[in-house]
């Protein structure tokens, strides 16, 4: 049903050029004051403009009084691992007591613990857990998600994870892009030596990725290129195969050091390089020149007690930035992207306006979805939020407070 959102104090339209925005353009939110927005029956935006210019044909629609409130695009979470089995609450306690994340991983826990639990979960258990999670994420303002596999590390479970993600789109109505992250960790059964390890990388390239491509369940291919995971050479092998099979590329890069992931992402023209806690001028220049979006995950820095990626240096270097939750069972199970938006300011030192762009338009652009979501422009999907404040900066000022009054997804109040 068409809906009139009338007399909002502010509408953050983010109208502007398509494609990732960098530098000063990130802070340009194209805000309308005392404005209204009309949704169409097909779930798109029919009209947006000054309240007193509302065309007569829309005046008798069912309406929501938005006086004193802010309208903004619904959030786009462009890096999640939100389909997993079981949990790692015990590990959280170990880490809070001083245990090291990388050491737990090297000892066969961490990601490998989630692999065990995900392999053991039935399809319906995986779906039910993930649906509960994604509904909480939507309550926190997110309606578009990227979802990675990577807790299977075998063909069957990787496919089951990706199909679960697709099912969330088909049955749950969420807008979802999927990523095959078979190169997330070397599984227990391939840890005996170098030959077994090389055989696993081979299996990703010759068995897992081709079957995933044939099933049509992954839009992107990703690799965890870092200490304790995959080398740049191994990651390149996997990513080049993914690209040859028609997938876009994303890279887990430079989380634990200058481990080559960011340069690799630039060389391969990836859509996104993610984490980037350790980054120097040359690496920033390479990302800018290749047009790679830097996806920052400040929740992970907070949870793991690691440094925050230097967002200011990236803005100054002209690199387009997205911000996402990284929602996963281990390094960061935070679900609220609206709170992570606040962390992007306090931790990564983005301005509130830059952070808003990073969780809406730029995140959408990194997923090739910026002509559908991430801005409030006629013809685009009516995915938007009503904030119970006249000033969007309260998302940072009062980060974590329940400021999101209404979530609208494809024109429907959810
Ligand atoms: O993005 N860095 C690699 N992968 C995830 C962590 C996954 C896990 O601990 O289960 C991340 O932080
Ligand atoms: Fe991740």
XYZ file of C-alpha atoms and ligand atoms in Angstrom:
427
model
C 0.000 0.000 0.000
C 1.330 3.446 -0.843
C 2.351 5.438 2.205
C 2.979 9.128 2.875
C 5.726 9.980 5.363
C 4.832 13.589 5.968
C 6.587 16.664 7.358
C 9.876 15.060 8.440
C 12.234 17.533 10.070
C 15.015 16.140 7.870
C 15.285 13.659 5.019
C 18.806 12.343 4.362
C 18.401 11.561 0.661
C 22.062 10.816 -0.171
C 21.132 11.796 -3.707
C 24.296 12.047 -5.783
C 26.508 10.186 -8.203
C 26.307 6.414 -8.554
C 29.313 4.334 -7.528
C 31.380 4.504 -4.350
C 31.918 8.040 -2.982
C 35.258 9.185 -1.578
C 36.774 12.215 0.159
C 34.478 15.210 0.694
C 31.655 13.520 -1.255
C 31.194 11.059 1.628
C 30.007 13.848 3.920
C 27.470 15.193 1.385
C 24.147 13.717 2.549
C 21.845 15.968 0.428
C 19.492 16.749 3.316
C 15.988 18.136 2.729
C 14.313 20.048 5.596
C 10.567 19.831 6.366
C 10.179 17.246 3.678
C 7.946 14.306 2.783
C 8.328 10.992 1.028
C 5.751 8.847 -0.765
C 6.100 5.118 -1.407
C 4.482 3.407 -4.409
C 2.401 0.223 -4.401
C 5.321 -1.688 -5.935
C 7.593 -0.921 -2.954
C 9.634 1.801 -4.628
C 9.880 5.497 -3.771
C 7.299 7.478 -5.755
C 8.158 10.980 -4.654
C 10.377 12.898 -2.239
C 10.534 16.668 -1.747
C 9.547 19.677 0.374
C 6.375 18.951 2.385
C 4.542 21.963 0.996
C 5.252 20.856 -2.575
C 3.517 17.482 -2.112
C 1.549 16.797 -5.326
C -2.239 16.791 -4.842
C -2.586 13.158 -5.928
C -0.621 12.003 -2.846
C -2.398 14.123 -0.253
C -5.080 11.609 0.744
C -2.759 8.605 1.171
C -2.431 6.758 4.458
C 0.217 8.783 6.260
C 2.680 8.774 9.136
C 3.280 12.097 10.846
C 7.058 12.575 10.854
C 7.207 15.977 12.547
C 10.398 16.214 14.627
C 11.778 13.064 13.014
C 14.433 12.128 10.500
C 14.065 9.869 7.453
C 17.134 8.101 6.129
C 17.897 5.096 3.919
C 17.740 1.721 5.679
C 21.211 0.377 6.446
C 23.227 -1.938 4.203
C 25.477 -4.438 6.003
C 28.085 -5.274 3.382
C 30.168 -7.773 5.408
C 28.524 -10.477 7.514
C 29.006 -14.168 8.246
C 25.499 -14.388 9.670
C 24.705 -18.001 8.728
C 26.414 -20.288 11.265
C 25.620 -23.161 13.584
C 26.068 -23.196 17.365
C 27.860 -20.443 19.242
C 31.234 -19.524 20.815
C 30.157 -17.883 24.043
C 32.739 -19.932 25.974
C 35.521 -18.533 23.787
C 34.255 -15.034 24.450
C 34.768 -15.613 28.164
C 38.238 -17.098 27.542
C 39.215 -14.030 25.535
C 37.827 -11.648 28.127
C 40.018 -13.476 30.648
C 43.079 -12.837 28.469
C 43.262 -15.646 25.879
C 44.386 -14.522 22.403
C 42.070 -14.842 19.361
C 44.839 -15.950 16.976
C 46.178 -18.470 19.532
C 42.710 -20.025 19.988
C 42.417 -20.271 16.187
C 45.882 -21.824 15.783
C 44.993 -24.407 18.450
C 42.020 -25.620 16.411
C 39.305 -23.515 18.073
C 37.951 -20.256 16.725
C 36.709 -20.578 13.144
C 37.252 -24.358 13.261
C 34.927 -24.652 16.259
C 32.177 -22.980 14.220
C 32.981 -25.272 11.271
C 32.321 -28.300 13.476
C 29.054 -26.890 14.774
C 27.883 -25.702 11.350
C 28.596 -29.074 9.715
C 26.570 -30.726 12.501
C 23.537 -28.438 12.159
C 20.578 -29.484 9.998
C 19.336 -27.162 7.239
C 16.333 -26.188 9.333
C 18.442 -25.490 12.412
C 20.777 -23.293 10.361
C 17.836 -21.438 8.846
C 16.033 -20.900 12.153
C 19.165 -19.586 13.914
C 20.003 -17.289 11.026
C 16.457 -16.002 10.651
C 16.304 -15.022 14.336
C 19.614 -13.228 13.917
C 18.732 -11.359 10.730
C 15.402 -10.239 12.202
C 17.243 -8.685 15.139
C 19.602 -7.025 12.663
C 16.620 -5.586 10.811
C 15.215 -4.208 14.055
C 18.506 -2.330 14.298
C 17.888 -0.769 10.890
C 19.451 -3.091 8.301
C 17.411 -4.438 5.365
C 20.192 -5.355 2.885
C 22.904 -7.877 3.713
C 26.001 -9.489 2.297
C 26.352 -13.017 3.718
C 29.487 -15.161 3.470
C 29.912 -18.898 3.738
C 33.159 -20.178 5.282
C 32.001 -22.372 8.162
C 31.730 -25.416 5.926
C 35.161 -25.699 4.281
C 33.729 -28.665 2.389
C 31.497 -28.543 -0.652
C 28.338 -29.817 0.994
C 28.359 -27.430 3.954
C 29.497 -24.406 1.933
C 26.543 -25.016 -0.393
C 24.188 -25.458 2.558
C 25.307 -22.136 4.050
C 24.889 -20.284 0.762
C 21.467 -21.863 0.142
C 20.403 -20.857 3.648
C 21.397 -17.286 2.820
C 19.359 -17.437 -0.410
C 16.421 -18.869 1.530
C 16.506 -15.828 3.848
C 15.979 -13.713 0.741
C 13.242 -15.892 -0.768
C 11.230 -16.642 2.374
C 12.253 -13.779 4.660
C 12.043 -10.971 2.091
C 15.535 -9.651 2.830
C 17.726 -8.235 0.050
C 20.811 -10.425 0.096
C 24.077 -10.819 -1.802
C 26.080 -13.969 -1.114
C 29.804 -14.629 -1.001
C 31.690 -17.926 -1.102
C 34.429 -17.788 1.545
C 35.658 -21.368 1.281
C 39.162 -19.897 1.801
C 38.316 -18.889 5.386
C 40.570 -21.377 7.199
C 42.466 -24.580 6.531
C 40.147 -27.301 7.907
C 41.319 -29.813 10.527
C 41.481 -32.602 7.937
C 43.999 -30.624 5.836
C 46.399 -29.594 8.591
C 48.812 -32.539 8.538
C 51.379 -30.803 6.325
C 52.144 -28.591 3.315
C 50.899 -31.155 0.785
C 47.494 -31.445 2.499
C 47.264 -27.690 2.698
C 48.049 -27.267 -0.997
C 45.515 -29.973 -1.799
C 42.832 -28.046 0.104
C 43.512 -24.865 -1.911
C 43.327 -27.037 -5.034
C 40.002 -28.470 -3.843
C 38.577 -24.962 -3.384
C 39.584 -24.090 -6.961
C 38.726 -27.356 -8.708
C 35.734 -28.588 -6.721
C 34.078 -26.088 -4.372
C 34.083 -22.877 -6.442
C 33.015 -24.546 -9.719
C 30.119 -26.338 -7.971
C 29.059 -23.157 -6.162
C 29.140 -21.284 -9.479
C 27.157 -24.022 -11.208
C 24.519 -23.910 -8.447
C 24.356 -20.125 -8.912
C 24.419 -19.429 -5.175
C 27.323 -16.963 -4.855
C 27.661 -13.438 -6.217
C 31.167 -12.949 -4.796
C 34.298 -14.876 -3.889
C 36.310 -13.912 -0.794
C 39.540 -15.117 0.853
C 40.922 -14.571 4.365
C 44.389 -13.382 3.351
C 46.173 -13.004 6.660
C 48.511 -14.518 9.215
C 47.243 -17.942 10.298
C 44.862 -18.160 7.329
C 45.918 -17.970 3.636
C 49.021 -16.467 2.035
C 48.698 -13.866 -0.737
C 49.710 -16.549 -3.285
C 47.045 -18.979 -2.096
C 44.458 -16.205 -1.883
C 45.301 -15.083 -5.433
C 44.799 -18.624 -6.729
C 41.346 -18.793 -5.139
C 40.258 -15.280 -6.114
C 41.399 -15.622 -9.740
C 39.399 -18.812 -9.977
C 36.349 -17.087 -8.510
C 36.705 -14.280 -11.015
C 37.067 -16.716 -13.915
C 33.784 -18.267 -12.794
C 32.060 -14.880 -12.941
C 32.110 -13.892 -9.268
C 33.035 -10.431 -7.993
C 35.875 -10.280 -5.479
C 36.104 -9.242 -1.824
C 39.133 -9.791 0.422
C 39.665 -10.114 4.188
C 42.857 -8.054 4.283
C 45.444 -6.612 6.680
C 43.622 -7.507 9.896
C 46.683 -8.795 11.746
C 49.472 -6.976 9.884
C 50.714 -5.788 6.466
C 50.001 -9.274 5.207
C 49.564 -8.505 1.509
C 45.772 -8.670 1.330
C 45.189 -4.993 0.558
C 47.728 -4.957 -2.287
C 46.238 -8.173 -3.647
C 42.726 -6.676 -3.529
C 44.004 -3.686 -5.520
C 45.832 -5.851 -8.070
C 42.705 -7.926 -8.636
C 40.367 -4.887 -8.711
C 38.252 -6.340 -5.921
C 34.969 -4.645 -5.063
C 36.063 -4.448 -1.450
C 39.020 -4.934 0.899
C 37.869 -5.497 4.456
C 39.287 -4.963 7.996
C 42.468 -2.958 7.050
C 43.656 -2.409 10.633
C 47.224 -2.111 9.355
C 47.594 0.049 6.261
C 50.362 2.345 4.995
C 50.362 5.159 2.433
C 51.338 2.865 -0.462
C 48.533 0.453 0.354
C 46.002 3.287 0.616
C 47.169 4.664 -2.743
C 46.845 1.240 -4.336
C 43.263 0.884 -3.069
C 42.323 4.332 -4.356
C 43.864 3.823 -7.778
C 42.087 0.491 -8.179
C 38.747 1.883 -6.975
C 38.504 -0.708 -4.190
C 36.061 0.151 -1.385
C 37.673 -0.031 2.081
C 35.199 -1.833 4.323
C 35.857 -1.046 7.982
C 34.640 -3.345 10.760
C 35.087 -1.382 14.012
C 33.000 -3.869 16.019
C 35.718 -6.478 15.477
C 38.439 -4.108 16.704
C 36.363 -3.392 19.796
C 35.552 -7.026 20.586
C 39.094 -8.297 19.965
C 40.805 -5.330 21.629
C 42.723 -4.544 18.421
C 43.564 -1.162 16.891
C 40.885 0.596 14.847
C 41.475 1.094 11.130
C 42.499 4.696 10.413
C 39.384 6.080 8.743
C 40.679 9.653 8.560
C 43.760 8.602 6.627
C 41.529 6.717 4.176
C 39.246 9.734 3.672
C 42.274 11.950 3.109
C 43.736 9.435 0.674
C 40.510 9.530 -1.334
C 39.542 5.905 -0.691
C 35.785 5.229 -0.579
C 34.765 3.709 2.773
C 31.981 1.348 3.783
C 31.327 0.229 7.364
C 29.817 -3.135 8.310
C 29.245 -5.354 11.357
C 31.323 -8.444 10.383
C 28.595 -10.290 12.354
C 30.123 -13.734 12.985
C 30.221 -16.259 15.830
C 33.741 -15.416 17.015
C 35.535 -12.147 16.422
C 32.409 -9.971 16.531
C 28.832 -11.149 17.013
C 27.464 -7.602 17.131
C 24.270 -7.374 15.095
C 23.406 -3.696 15.293
C 24.855 -1.790 12.357
C 23.328 1.402 13.770
C 25.552 0.994 16.825
C 28.577 0.047 14.699
C 27.974 3.332 12.827
C 28.732 5.058 16.146
C 31.865 2.956 16.596
C 33.039 4.065 13.149
C 33.124 7.607 14.521
C 34.613 6.888 17.946
C 37.044 4.238 16.690
C 37.773 4.907 13.009
C 37.336 8.695 13.440
C 34.807 9.147 10.665
C 32.456 12.123 10.966
C 28.786 11.257 11.563
C 27.968 12.241 7.965
C 30.781 10.081 6.546
C 29.651 7.173 8.698
C 26.072 7.483 7.435
C 27.322 7.350 3.842
C 29.498 4.358 4.751
C 26.561 2.254 6.044
C 24.134 3.234 3.262
C 25.172 4.363 -0.215
C 28.811 3.230 -0.112
C 27.997 -0.173 1.365
C 25.367 -0.612 -1.344
C 27.856 0.503 -4.014
C 30.379 -2.087 -2.849
C 27.676 -4.687 -3.523
C 26.607 -3.209 -6.871
C 23.218 -2.337 -5.342
C 23.471 1.467 -5.165
C 20.872 2.026 -7.869
C 18.412 0.042 -5.717
C 19.124 0.930 -2.078
C 21.217 3.258 0.074
C 19.604 6.533 -1.022
C 16.113 8.036 -1.010
C 15.524 8.787 -4.680
C 12.329 8.184 -6.713
C 12.384 4.821 -8.457
C 14.650 3.194 -5.864
C 13.439 0.702 -3.297
C 11.506 2.185 -0.378
C 13.923 0.792 2.234
C 14.105 3.480 4.882
C 14.149 4.347 8.563
C 12.175 6.810 10.647
C 14.427 8.095 13.443
C 12.880 9.532 16.592
C 15.141 12.577 16.519
C 15.399 15.696 14.366
C 19.200 15.338 14.203
C 20.771 12.209 12.669
C 23.997 12.898 14.587
C 22.190 11.423 17.601
C 22.979 8.016 16.040
C 26.549 8.755 17.145
C 25.885 11.025 20.132
C 23.518 8.471 21.683
C 24.967 5.407 19.925
C 23.154 2.242 20.921
C 19.945 4.018 21.997
C 16.695 2.859 20.366
C 16.375 5.830 18.007
C 15.022 3.774 15.107
C 11.267 4.086 15.442
C 10.168 2.447 12.203
C 11.873 0.210 9.636
C 10.339 0.171 6.161
C 11.438 -2.565 3.753
C 10.290 -2.479 0.118
C 7.566 -0.020 1.157
C 6.242 -2.213 3.966
C 6.458 -1.264 7.649
C 8.141 -4.215 9.377
O 36.035 -11.409 9.563
N 38.788 -12.614 9.909
C 38.252 -13.664 9.532
N 36.998 -14.067 9.674
C 36.067 -13.496 10.557
C 36.132 -14.138 11.893
C 35.459 -15.415 11.900
C 35.396 -16.126 13.201
O 36.131 -15.853 14.170
O 34.571 -17.038 13.210
C 36.246 -12.006 10.595
O 36.595 -11.432 11.636
Fe 34.711 -11.203 8.224
